Amino acid sequence: MIQAVLLGNADTKRTEYFRKAAQQVKLSFFFADWNDFEVWKAQLLDGQKRLVKIDPPLWKSCSLEELDSLVCDYIRKLDELSEIAAGGTLHFLNHPQAIKDLLNKRDCKRKLEEAGLAVTKMLAYSTDFSSGDAPATQLVEVMRRTGMSQVFIKPVNGSGAAGISAFRIQPKTGRMALYTCAAQHPAHGLINTKRLRCFREQKEVFALLNRILNLDCIVERWYAKAQYGEYTYDLRAVVQDGSVEFLLGRLSKGPITNLHLNNHPLEASELGIPEAVLKETACLCEKAMGCFSGLRYAGIDLLLEKNSLHPKIIEMNAQGDLIYQDIFHHNRIYRREAEMMRAWIAG
């Protein structure tokens, strides 16, 4: 008999609502807590066949400068699971290697670009500051040379808007604005405040930009997005077994749309998106999933360009299946995953 396993964190919405979905479809599963990973890992060598859904570990730190070490520890554990799986008794809803492939925003974006898919363009910007110029100064120069007046800056690792910043500079006047959740803390260094603020004074902007850019970052073109009334929006698609199962609009009056920043969710069906655009978006998502083996579900963030409504992939998240607007309504995303696990076990 194959045992279903959820590897996650106790007392979280992810665990609670997956449990509810599993009960609905009569899937019995064992819960393994990340806090007991070393103990549970030793049990995996007992010859029992298992099918595992991996949820992301919880990190208590708000320090952006600790992101890389936290992700490295997570990758180490994913590698250990992959090694055990090579023995043939351990299987996954999303394979640990697929999760790794999507963790690094730069590598993920490059793979999509190599496949010829429409993605938000990365700026050819190096974080090797060998010239001696301050990172912010270098960035402004690269923006000037490439004719870009506004960009997004993202740490290669991390999620939940951790360290994501939107930077705009007016070419003629030099006026600038930096929108970010990052802040300098006297005791903890650069931290994620989970609250969006805008800085406009050059001295303050450059001081914060220099700290952010000293992280391993990617810089992307800031596109004008589609509008809905007084809001601009982008989309979160949840793709399961090759099909878009859920599509949510994330509406904002500012440049960063993450919903935990008091932005507004709206089901895509309410946005008046033309059917042809929805089909193009679904096709793009399906092709993106095909670029990564061992990936049965993912959250994909996309924008629709203003006027043309052509979709472009912003980023992918192999564990982007927690959508509050779904779990508090039909909970169909987790129900579908529980059904996938039950069918795999029965098959």
mmCIF file of C-alpha atoms in Angstrom:
data_model
loop_
_atom_site.group_PDB
_atom_site.id
_atom_site.type_symbol
_atom_site.label_atom_id
_atom_site.label_comp_id
_atom_site.label_asym_id
_atom_site.label_seq_id
_atom_site.Cartn_x
_atom_site.Cartn_y
_atom_site.Cartn_z
ATOM 1 C CA MET A 1 0.000 0.000 0.000
ATOM 2 C CA ILE A 2 1.296 3.461 -0.932
ATOM 3 C CA GLN A 3 1.179 6.045 1.843
ATOM 4 C CA ALA A 4 0.187 9.651 1.046
ATOM 5 C CA VAL A 5 2.255 12.237 2.910
ATOM 6 C CA LEU A 6 1.998 15.987 3.394
ATOM 7 C CA LEU A 7 5.348 17.528 4.329
ATOM 8 C CA GLY A 8 4.565 20.949 5.749
ATOM 9 C CA ASN A 9 3.981 23.004 8.852
ATOM 10 C CA ALA A 10 1.446 22.390 11.596
ATOM 11 C CA ASP A 11 -1.312 24.917 12.318
ATOM 12 C CA THR A 12 -1.131 26.717 8.963
ATOM 13 C CA LYS A 13 -3.807 27.461 6.386
ATOM 14 C CA ARG A 14 -1.992 25.222 3.903
ATOM 15 C CA THR A 15 -2.180 22.203 6.196
ATOM 16 C CA GLU A 16 -5.670 22.940 7.508
ATOM 17 C CA TYR A 17 -7.300 23.304 4.119
ATOM 18 C CA PHE A 18 -5.434 20.450 2.471
ATOM 19 C CA ARG A 19 -6.670 18.284 5.332
ATOM 20 C CA LYS A 20 -10.251 19.419 4.654
ATOM 21 C CA ALA A 21 -9.867 18.675 0.953
ATOM 22 C CA ALA A 22 -8.404 15.236 1.690
ATOM 23 C CA GLN A 23 -11.347 14.401 3.929
ATOM 24 C CA GLN A 24 -13.758 15.391 1.149
ATOM 25 C CA VAL A 25 -12.181 12.996 -1.356
ATOM 26 C CA LYS A 26 -11.473 10.297 1.274
ATOM 27 C CA LEU A 27 -7.684 10.527 1.011
ATOM 28 C CA SER A 28 -5.905 9.338 4.132
ATOM 29 C CA PHE A 29 -2.471 10.884 4.583
ATOM 30 C CA PHE A 30 0.389 11.097 7.062
ATOM 31 C CA PHE A 31 1.509 14.583 8.128
ATOM 32 C CA ALA A 32 5.263 15.162 8.381
ATOM 33 C CA ASP A 33 6.381 18.414 10.006
ATOM 34 C CA TRP A 34 9.397 20.311 8.663
ATOM 35 C CA ASN A 35 10.471 20.811 12.293
ATOM 36 C CA ASP A 36 10.893 17.028 12.570
ATOM 37 C CA PHE A 37 12.484 16.608 9.143
ATOM 38 C CA GLU A 38 15.646 14.804 10.297
ATOM 39 C CA VAL A 39 13.603 12.255 12.266
ATOM 40 C CA TRP A 40 11.106 11.716 9.459
ATOM 41 C CA LYS A 41 13.878 11.482 6.848
ATOM 42 C CA ALA A 42 15.342 8.483 8.684
ATOM 43 C CA GLN A 43 11.969 6.726 8.484
ATOM 44 C CA LEU A 44 11.974 6.997 4.683
ATOM 45 C CA LEU A 45 14.467 4.151 4.447
ATOM 46 C CA ASP A 46 11.996 1.573 5.787
ATOM 47 C CA GLY A 47 10.930 0.403 2.298
ATOM 48 C CA GLN A 48 7.396 1.833 2.528
ATOM 49 C CA LYS A 49 6.212 3.396 -0.731
ATOM 50 C CA ARG A 50 5.113 7.010 -0.308
ATOM 51 C CA LEU A 51 3.659 9.811 -2.399
ATOM 52 C CA VAL A 52 4.610 13.213 -0.946
ATOM 53 C CA LYS A 53 3.227 16.700 -1.389
ATOM 54 C CA ILE A 54 5.878 19.209 -0.298
ATOM 55 C CA ASP A 55 4.743 22.538 1.144
ATOM 56 C CA PRO A 56 7.352 25.272 1.742
ATOM 57 C CA PRO A 57 8.924 25.517 5.210
ATOM 58 C CA LEU A 58 8.077 28.486 7.402
ATOM 59 C CA TRP A 59 10.894 30.932 8.111
ATOM 60 C CA LYS A 60 10.723 33.134 11.185
ATOM 61 C CA SER A 61 13.433 35.525 10.048
ATOM 62 C CA CYS A 62 12.441 38.818 8.407
ATOM 63 C CA SER A 63 16.040 39.555 7.390
ATOM 64 C CA LEU A 64 16.475 39.816 3.629
ATOM 65 C CA GLU A 65 20.193 39.236 4.073
ATOM 66 C CA GLU A 66 19.433 35.768 5.464
ATOM 67 C CA LEU A 67 17.314 34.751 2.464
ATOM 68 C CA ASP A 68 20.114 33.012 0.590
ATOM 69 C CA SER A 69 21.199 30.899 3.583
ATOM 70 C CA LEU A 70 17.597 29.905 4.333
ATOM 71 C CA VAL A 71 17.015 28.887 0.719
ATOM 72 C CA CYS A 72 20.312 26.999 0.646
ATOM 73 C CA ASP A 73 19.196 24.957 3.664
ATOM 74 C CA TYR A 74 15.874 24.266 1.936
ATOM 75 C CA ILE A 75 17.679 23.173 -1.232
ATOM 76 C CA ARG A 76 19.877 20.835 0.824
ATOM 77 C CA LYS A 77 16.775 19.135 2.189
ATOM 78 C CA LEU A 78 15.219 18.903 -1.279
ATOM 79 C CA ASP A 79 18.436 17.287 -2.524
ATOM 80 C CA GLU A 80 18.295 14.760 0.297
ATOM 81 C CA LEU A 81 14.727 13.869 -0.648
ATOM 82 C CA SER A 82 15.786 13.464 -4.291
ATOM 83 C CA GLU A 83 18.561 11.079 -3.272
ATOM 84 C CA ILE A 84 16.151 8.953 -1.252
ATOM 85 C CA ALA A 85 13.671 8.986 -4.130
ATOM 86 C CA ALA A 86 16.320 7.468 -6.403
ATOM 87 C CA GLY A 87 15.751 4.250 -4.464
ATOM 88 C CA GLY A 88 12.304 3.950 -6.030
ATOM 89 C CA THR A 89 10.073 4.031 -2.950
ATOM 90 C CA LEU A 90 9.559 7.794 -2.692
ATOM 91 C CA HIS A 91 7.429 9.740 -5.186
ATOM 92 C CA PHE A 92 6.222 13.317 -5.259
ATOM 93 C CA LEU A 93 3.321 15.415 -6.456
ATOM 94 C CA ASN A 94 5.972 18.017 -7.363
ATOM 95 C CA HIS A 95 9.450 16.525 -7.512
ATOM 96 C CA PRO A 96 12.079 18.240 -5.302
ATOM 97 C CA GLN A 97 14.176 18.971 -8.406
ATOM 98 C CA ALA A 98 11.224 20.733 -10.034
ATOM 99 C CA ILE A 99 10.761 22.844 -6.899
ATOM 100 C CA LYS A 100 14.477 23.730 -7.041
ATOM 101 C CA ASP A 101 14.208 24.656 -10.719
ATOM 102 C CA LEU A 102 11.601 27.297 -9.902
ATOM 103 C CA LEU A 103 13.147 28.624 -6.677
ATOM 104 C CA ASN A 104 15.790 30.618 -8.526
ATOM 105 C CA LYS A 105 13.956 33.392 -10.392
ATOM 106 C CA ARG A 106 16.848 34.043 -12.781
ATOM 107 C CA ASP A 107 17.352 30.420 -13.821
ATOM 108 C CA CYS A 108 13.612 29.837 -14.162
ATOM 109 C CA LYS A 109 13.175 32.926 -16.354
ATOM 110 C CA ARG A 110 16.116 31.960 -18.555
ATOM 111 C CA LYS A 111 14.681 28.500 -19.141
ATOM 112 C CA LEU A 112 11.368 30.015 -20.212
ATOM 113 C CA GLU A 113 13.189 32.466 -22.503
ATOM 114 C CA GLU A 114 15.180 29.641 -24.080
ATOM 115 C CA ALA A 115 11.885 27.899 -24.852
ATOM 116 C CA GLY A 116 10.744 31.029 -26.717
ATOM 117 C CA LEU A 117 7.985 31.901 -24.248
ATOM 118 C CA ALA A 118 6.784 35.443 -23.578
ATOM 119 C CA VAL A 119 8.242 36.635 -20.276
ATOM 120 C CA THR A 120 8.976 39.973 -18.644
ATOM 121 C CA LYS A 121 12.377 41.049 -19.940
ATOM 122 C CA MET A 122 15.374 40.863 -17.613
ATOM 123 C CA LEU A 123 17.814 43.745 -17.814
ATOM 124 C CA ALA A 124 21.369 42.732 -18.684
ATOM 125 C CA TYR A 125 22.551 43.995 -15.329
ATOM 126 C CA SER A 126 25.407 42.509 -13.349
ATOM 127 C CA THR A 127 25.690 42.512 -9.578
ATOM 128 C CA ASP A 128 29.497 42.370 -9.945
ATOM 129 C CA PHE A 129 30.360 45.892 -8.875
ATOM 130 C CA SER A 130 34.022 45.702 -9.898
ATOM 131 C CA SER A 131 33.940 49.198 -11.370
ATOM 132 C CA GLY A 132 33.795 50.651 -7.871
ATOM 133 C CA ASP A 133 30.603 52.587 -8.536
ATOM 134 C CA ALA A 134 27.775 52.203 -6.051
ATOM 135 C CA PRO A 135 25.177 49.624 -7.181
ATOM 136 C CA ALA A 136 22.416 52.228 -7.481
ATOM 137 C CA THR A 137 24.630 54.454 -9.616
ATOM 138 C CA GLN A 138 25.433 51.530 -11.909
ATOM 139 C CA LEU A 139 21.765 50.639 -12.217
ATOM 140 C CA VAL A 140 20.778 54.181 -13.181
ATOM 141 C CA GLU A 141 23.517 54.196 -15.839
ATOM 142 C CA VAL A 142 22.344 50.862 -17.285
ATOM 143 C CA MET A 143 18.765 52.161 -17.343
ATOM 144 C CA ARG A 144 19.916 55.290 -19.159
ATOM 145 C CA ARG A 145 21.827 53.280 -21.789
ATOM 146 C CA THR A 146 18.920 50.910 -22.413
ATOM 147 C CA GLY A 147 16.261 53.606 -22.456
ATOM 148 C CA MET A 148 14.351 52.194 -19.490
ATOM 149 C CA SER A 149 12.959 54.683 -17.005
ATOM 150 C CA GLN A 150 11.313 52.156 -14.678
ATOM 151 C CA VAL A 151 12.269 48.672 -13.493
ATOM 152 C CA PHE A 152 11.429 45.994 -10.966
ATOM 153 C CA ILE A 153 14.173 44.661 -8.696
ATOM 154 C CA LYS A 154 13.784 41.217 -7.132
ATOM 155 C CA PRO A 155 16.024 39.043 -4.974
ATOM 156 C CA VAL A 156 16.732 35.837 -6.887
ATOM 157 C CA ASN A 157 15.475 33.888 -3.883
ATOM 158 C CA GLY A 158 12.410 34.533 -1.785
ATOM 159 C CA SER A 159 8.666 35.012 -2.151
ATOM 160 C CA GLY A 160 5.799 37.040 -0.727
ATOM 161 C CA ALA A 161 7.209 40.341 -2.053
ATOM 162 C CA ALA A 162 10.319 39.910 0.129
ATOM 163 C CA GLY A 163 12.696 42.579 -1.135
ATOM 164 C CA ILE A 164 10.768 43.221 -4.346
ATOM 165 C CA SER A 165 11.071 46.871 -5.343
ATOM 166 C CA ALA A 166 9.816 49.084 -8.147
ATOM 167 C CA PHE A 167 12.126 51.919 -9.177
ATOM 168 C CA ARG A 168 11.266 54.818 -11.468
ATOM 169 C CA ILE A 169 13.414 57.735 -12.598
ATOM 170 C CA GLN A 170 12.265 60.647 -14.756
ATOM 171 C CA PRO A 171 14.912 60.953 -17.505
ATOM 172 C CA LYS A 172 14.702 64.731 -17.933
ATOM 173 C CA THR A 173 14.328 65.898 -14.344
ATOM 174 C CA GLY A 174 16.038 63.053 -12.491
ATOM 175 C CA ARG A 175 13.103 62.775 -10.096
ATOM 176 C CA MET A 176 12.796 59.271 -8.738
ATOM 177 C CA ALA A 177 10.547 56.983 -6.738
ATOM 178 C CA LEU A 178 11.324 53.682 -5.036
ATOM 179 C CA TYR A 179 8.409 51.483 -3.949
ATOM 180 C CA THR A 180 9.493 48.682 -1.634
ATOM 181 C CA CYS A 181 8.699 46.599 1.444
ATOM 182 C CA ALA A 182 12.389 46.587 2.359
ATOM 183 C CA ALA A 183 13.695 48.810 5.142
ATOM 184 C CA GLN A 184 16.896 49.280 7.062
ATOM 185 C CA HIS A 185 16.575 48.138 10.691
ATOM 186 C CA PRO A 186 19.197 49.291 13.217
ATOM 187 C CA ALA A 187 19.541 45.842 14.782
ATOM 188 C CA HIS A 188 18.596 43.413 11.999
ATOM 189 C CA GLY A 189 19.909 45.077 8.842
ATOM 190 C CA LEU A 190 17.791 44.949 5.718
ATOM 191 C CA ILE A 191 14.382 43.495 6.577
ATOM 192 C CA ASN A 192 11.074 42.716 4.906
ATOM 193 C CA THR A 193 8.436 44.915 6.572
ATOM 194 C CA LYS A 194 5.515 43.447 4.559
ATOM 195 C CA ARG A 195 4.331 47.034 4.152
ATOM 196 C CA LEU A 196 4.800 48.969 0.927
ATOM 197 C CA ARG A 197 6.351 52.427 1.203
ATOM 198 C CA CYS A 198 7.503 54.979 -1.360
ATOM 199 C CA PHE A 199 10.787 56.879 -1.103
ATOM 200 C CA ARG A 200 11.472 59.935 -3.292
ATOM 201 C CA GLU A 201 14.529 61.709 -1.875
ATOM 202 C CA GLN A 202 17.604 60.657 -3.880
ATOM 203 C CA LYS A 203 19.833 60.207 -0.832
ATOM 204 C CA GLU A 204 17.276 57.945 0.842
ATOM 205 C CA VAL A 205 16.471 56.090 -2.401
ATOM 206 C CA PHE A 206 20.120 55.386 -3.233
ATOM 207 C CA ALA A 207 20.961 54.294 0.314
ATOM 208 C CA LEU A 208 18.186 51.699 0.266
ATOM 209 C CA LEU A 209 18.803 50.670 -3.356
ATOM 210 C CA ASN A 210 22.474 50.034 -2.618
ATOM 211 C CA ARG A 211 21.532 47.620 0.180
ATOM 212 C CA ILE A 212 18.902 45.836 -1.917
ATOM 213 C CA LEU A 213 21.165 45.512 -4.949
ATOM 214 C CA ASN A 214 23.917 44.007 -2.839
ATOM 215 C CA LEU A 215 21.640 40.995 -2.535
ATOM 216 C CA ASP A 216 21.650 38.624 -5.507
ATOM 217 C CA CYS A 217 18.975 40.362 -7.596
ATOM 218 C CA ILE A 218 17.435 40.352 -11.021
ATOM 219 C CA VAL A 219 16.273 43.566 -12.628
ATOM 220 C CA GLU A 220 13.313 43.505 -15.009
ATOM 221 C CA ARG A 221 11.533 45.941 -17.244
ATOM 222 C CA TRP A 222 8.474 47.512 -15.592
ATOM 223 C CA TYR A 223 5.611 47.093 -18.055
ATOM 224 C CA ALA A 224 2.403 49.098 -18.240
ATOM 225 C CA LYS A 225 -0.312 46.637 -17.194
ATOM 226 C CA ALA A 226 -3.923 46.172 -18.212
ATOM 227 C CA GLN A 227 -6.446 48.293 -16.342
ATOM 228 C CA TYR A 228 -9.757 47.627 -14.637
ATOM 229 C CA GLY A 229 -11.444 50.847 -13.630
ATOM 230 C CA GLU A 230 -9.036 52.845 -11.473
ATOM 231 C CA TYR A 231 -6.773 49.826 -10.923
ATOM 232 C CA THR A 232 -4.051 48.099 -12.873
ATOM 233 C CA TYR A 233 -3.828 44.334 -12.478
ATOM 234 C CA ASP A 234 -1.885 41.192 -13.136
ATOM 235 C CA LEU A 235 -2.930 37.549 -12.819
ATOM 236 C CA ARG A 236 -2.129 34.515 -10.691
ATOM 237 C CA ALA A 237 -2.842 31.286 -12.532
ATOM 238 C CA VAL A 238 -2.832 27.972 -10.688
ATOM 239 C CA VAL A 239 -2.022 25.218 -13.160
ATOM 240 C CA GLN A 240 -2.656 21.578 -12.264
ATOM 241 C CA ASP A 241 -1.896 18.598 -14.498
ATOM 242 C CA GLY A 242 -1.312 20.882 -17.464
ATOM 243 C CA SER A 243 -4.497 22.962 -17.256
ATOM 244 C CA VAL A 244 -5.306 26.312 -15.694
ATOM 245 C CA GLU A 245 -7.647 25.441 -12.828
ATOM 246 C CA PHE A 246 -7.865 28.874 -11.211
ATOM 247 C CA LEU A 247 -7.216 32.399 -12.476
ATOM 248 C CA LEU A 248 -7.246 35.372 -10.123
ATOM 249 C CA GLY A 249 -6.792 39.063 -10.829
ATOM 250 C CA ARG A 250 -4.611 41.056 -8.422
ATOM 251 C CA LEU A 251 -5.693 44.683 -8.578
ATOM 252 C CA SER A 252 -3.604 47.577 -7.306
ATOM 253 C CA LYS A 253 -3.280 51.347 -7.482
ATOM 254 C CA GLY A 254 0.482 50.918 -7.075
ATOM 255 C CA PRO A 255 3.142 48.937 -8.943
ATOM 256 C CA ILE A 256 3.330 45.876 -6.641
ATOM 257 C CA THR A 257 0.221 43.672 -6.675
ATOM 258 C CA ASN A 258 0.828 41.068 -3.953
ATOM 259 C CA LEU A 259 -2.470 40.588 -2.155
ATOM 260 C CA HIS A 260 -1.082 40.679 1.374
ATOM 261 C CA LEU A 261 -0.172 44.339 0.716
ATOM 262 C CA ASN A 262 -3.857 45.323 0.902
ATOM 263 C CA ASN A 263 -4.391 44.928 -2.822
ATOM 264 C CA HIS A 264 -7.652 43.650 -4.248
ATOM 265 C CA PRO A 265 -8.404 40.136 -5.533
ATOM 266 C CA LEU A 266 -10.967 39.599 -8.257
ATOM 267 C CA GLU A 267 -11.727 36.420 -10.161
ATOM 268 C CA ALA A 268 -10.531 36.786 -13.729
ATOM 269 C CA SER A 269 -14.046 36.104 -15.033
ATOM 270 C CA GLU A 270 -15.061 39.511 -13.595
ATOM 271 C CA LEU A 271 -12.339 41.452 -15.420
ATOM 272 C CA GLY A 272 -13.887 41.320 -18.875
ATOM 273 C CA ILE A 273 -10.810 39.728 -20.447
ATOM 274 C CA PRO A 274 -11.547 38.691 -24.062
ATOM 275 C CA GLU A 275 -11.858 34.958 -24.625
ATOM 276 C CA ALA A 276 -8.976 34.997 -27.119
ATOM 277 C CA VAL A 277 -6.678 36.525 -24.468
ATOM 278 C CA LEU A 278 -7.746 33.921 -21.906
ATOM 279 C CA LYS A 279 -6.927 31.162 -24.378
ATOM 280 C CA GLU A 280 -3.541 32.724 -25.149
ATOM 281 C CA THR A 281 -2.834 33.000 -21.415
ATOM 282 C CA ALA A 282 -3.804 29.378 -20.774
ATOM 283 C CA CYS A 283 -1.651 28.205 -23.688
ATOM 284 C CA LEU A 284 1.341 30.161 -22.352
ATOM 285 C CA CYS A 285 0.891 28.624 -18.888
ATOM 286 C CA GLU A 286 0.645 25.112 -20.288
ATOM 287 C CA LYS A 287 3.821 25.574 -22.330
ATOM 288 C CA ALA A 288 5.627 26.951 -19.276
ATOM 289 C CA MET A 289 4.710 23.873 -17.238
ATOM 290 C CA GLY A 290 6.096 21.702 -20.016
ATOM 291 C CA CYS A 291 9.527 23.278 -19.571
ATOM 292 C CA PHE A 292 10.007 21.541 -16.209
ATOM 293 C CA SER A 293 9.814 17.816 -15.626
ATOM 294 C CA GLY A 294 8.268 16.500 -12.426
ATOM 295 C CA LEU A 295 5.999 19.549 -12.056
ATOM 296 C CA ARG A 296 2.292 18.722 -11.686
ATOM 297 C CA TYR A 297 1.104 22.025 -10.251
ATOM 298 C CA ALA A 298 2.385 25.585 -9.936
ATOM 299 C CA GLY A 299 1.352 29.170 -9.425
ATOM 300 C CA ILE A 300 2.224 31.366 -12.399
ATOM 301 C CA ASP A 301 2.152 35.159 -12.215
ATOM 302 C CA LEU A 302 1.431 36.915 -15.497
ATOM 303 C CA LEU A 303 0.717 40.408 -16.706
ATOM 304 C CA LEU A 304 -1.377 41.518 -19.646
ATOM 305 C CA GLU A 305 0.291 44.388 -21.443
ATOM 306 C CA LYS A 306 -1.730 47.575 -21.535
ATOM 307 C CA ASN A 307 -3.700 48.010 -24.777
ATOM 308 C CA SER A 308 -2.512 44.831 -26.547
ATOM 309 C CA LEU A 309 -3.352 42.509 -23.591
ATOM 310 C CA HIS A 310 -0.567 40.162 -24.674
ATOM 311 C CA PRO A 311 0.306 37.931 -21.688
ATOM 312 C CA LYS A 312 3.840 37.691 -20.307
ATOM 313 C CA ILE A 313 5.042 35.442 -17.498
ATOM 314 C CA ILE A 314 6.409 37.360 -14.522
ATOM 315 C CA GLU A 315 7.505 34.331 -12.496
ATOM 316 C CA MET A 316 6.600 30.790 -11.497
ATOM 317 C CA ASN A 317 6.224 29.234 -8.051
ATOM 318 C CA ALA A 318 6.210 25.453 -7.639
ATOM 319 C CA GLN A 319 4.359 25.894 -4.338
ATOM 320 C CA GLY A 320 2.071 28.758 -5.352
ATOM 321 C CA ASP A 321 -1.155 26.871 -4.705
ATOM 322 C CA LEU A 322 -2.338 28.706 -1.566
ATOM 323 C CA ILE A 323 -5.061 31.106 -2.726
ATOM 324 C CA TYR A 324 -7.198 32.474 0.112
ATOM 325 C CA GLN A 325 -10.000 33.387 -2.287
ATOM 326 C CA ASP A 326 -10.220 29.673 -3.105
ATOM 327 C CA ILE A 327 -9.737 27.985 0.276
ATOM 328 C CA PHE A 328 -12.382 30.194 1.912
ATOM 329 C CA HIS A 329 -14.817 29.504 -0.924
ATOM 330 C CA HIS A 330 -14.723 26.166 -2.783
ATOM 331 C CA ASN A 331 -11.213 24.938 -1.843
ATOM 332 C CA ARG A 332 -11.043 23.405 -5.272
ATOM 333 C CA ILE A 333 -7.270 23.770 -5.729
ATOM 334 C CA TYR A 334 -6.412 21.577 -2.759
ATOM 335 C CA ARG A 335 -9.305 19.265 -3.563
ATOM 336 C CA ARG A 336 -7.853 18.736 -7.030
ATOM 337 C CA GLU A 337 -4.433 17.962 -5.564
ATOM 338 C CA ALA A 338 -5.939 15.491 -3.109
ATOM 339 C CA GLU A 339 -7.750 13.859 -6.031
ATOM 340 C CA MET A 340 -4.483 13.689 -7.973
ATOM 341 C CA MET A 341 -2.808 11.920 -5.071
ATOM 342 C CA ARG A 342 -5.712 9.515 -4.551
ATOM 343 C CA ALA A 343 -5.775 8.643 -8.274
ATOM 344 C CA TRP A 344 -1.995 8.088 -8.332
ATOM 345 C CA ILE A 345 -2.196 5.766 -5.331
ATOM 346 C CA ALA A 346 -5.145 3.859 -6.782
ATOM 347 C CA GLY A 347 -3.582 3.637 -10.251
#
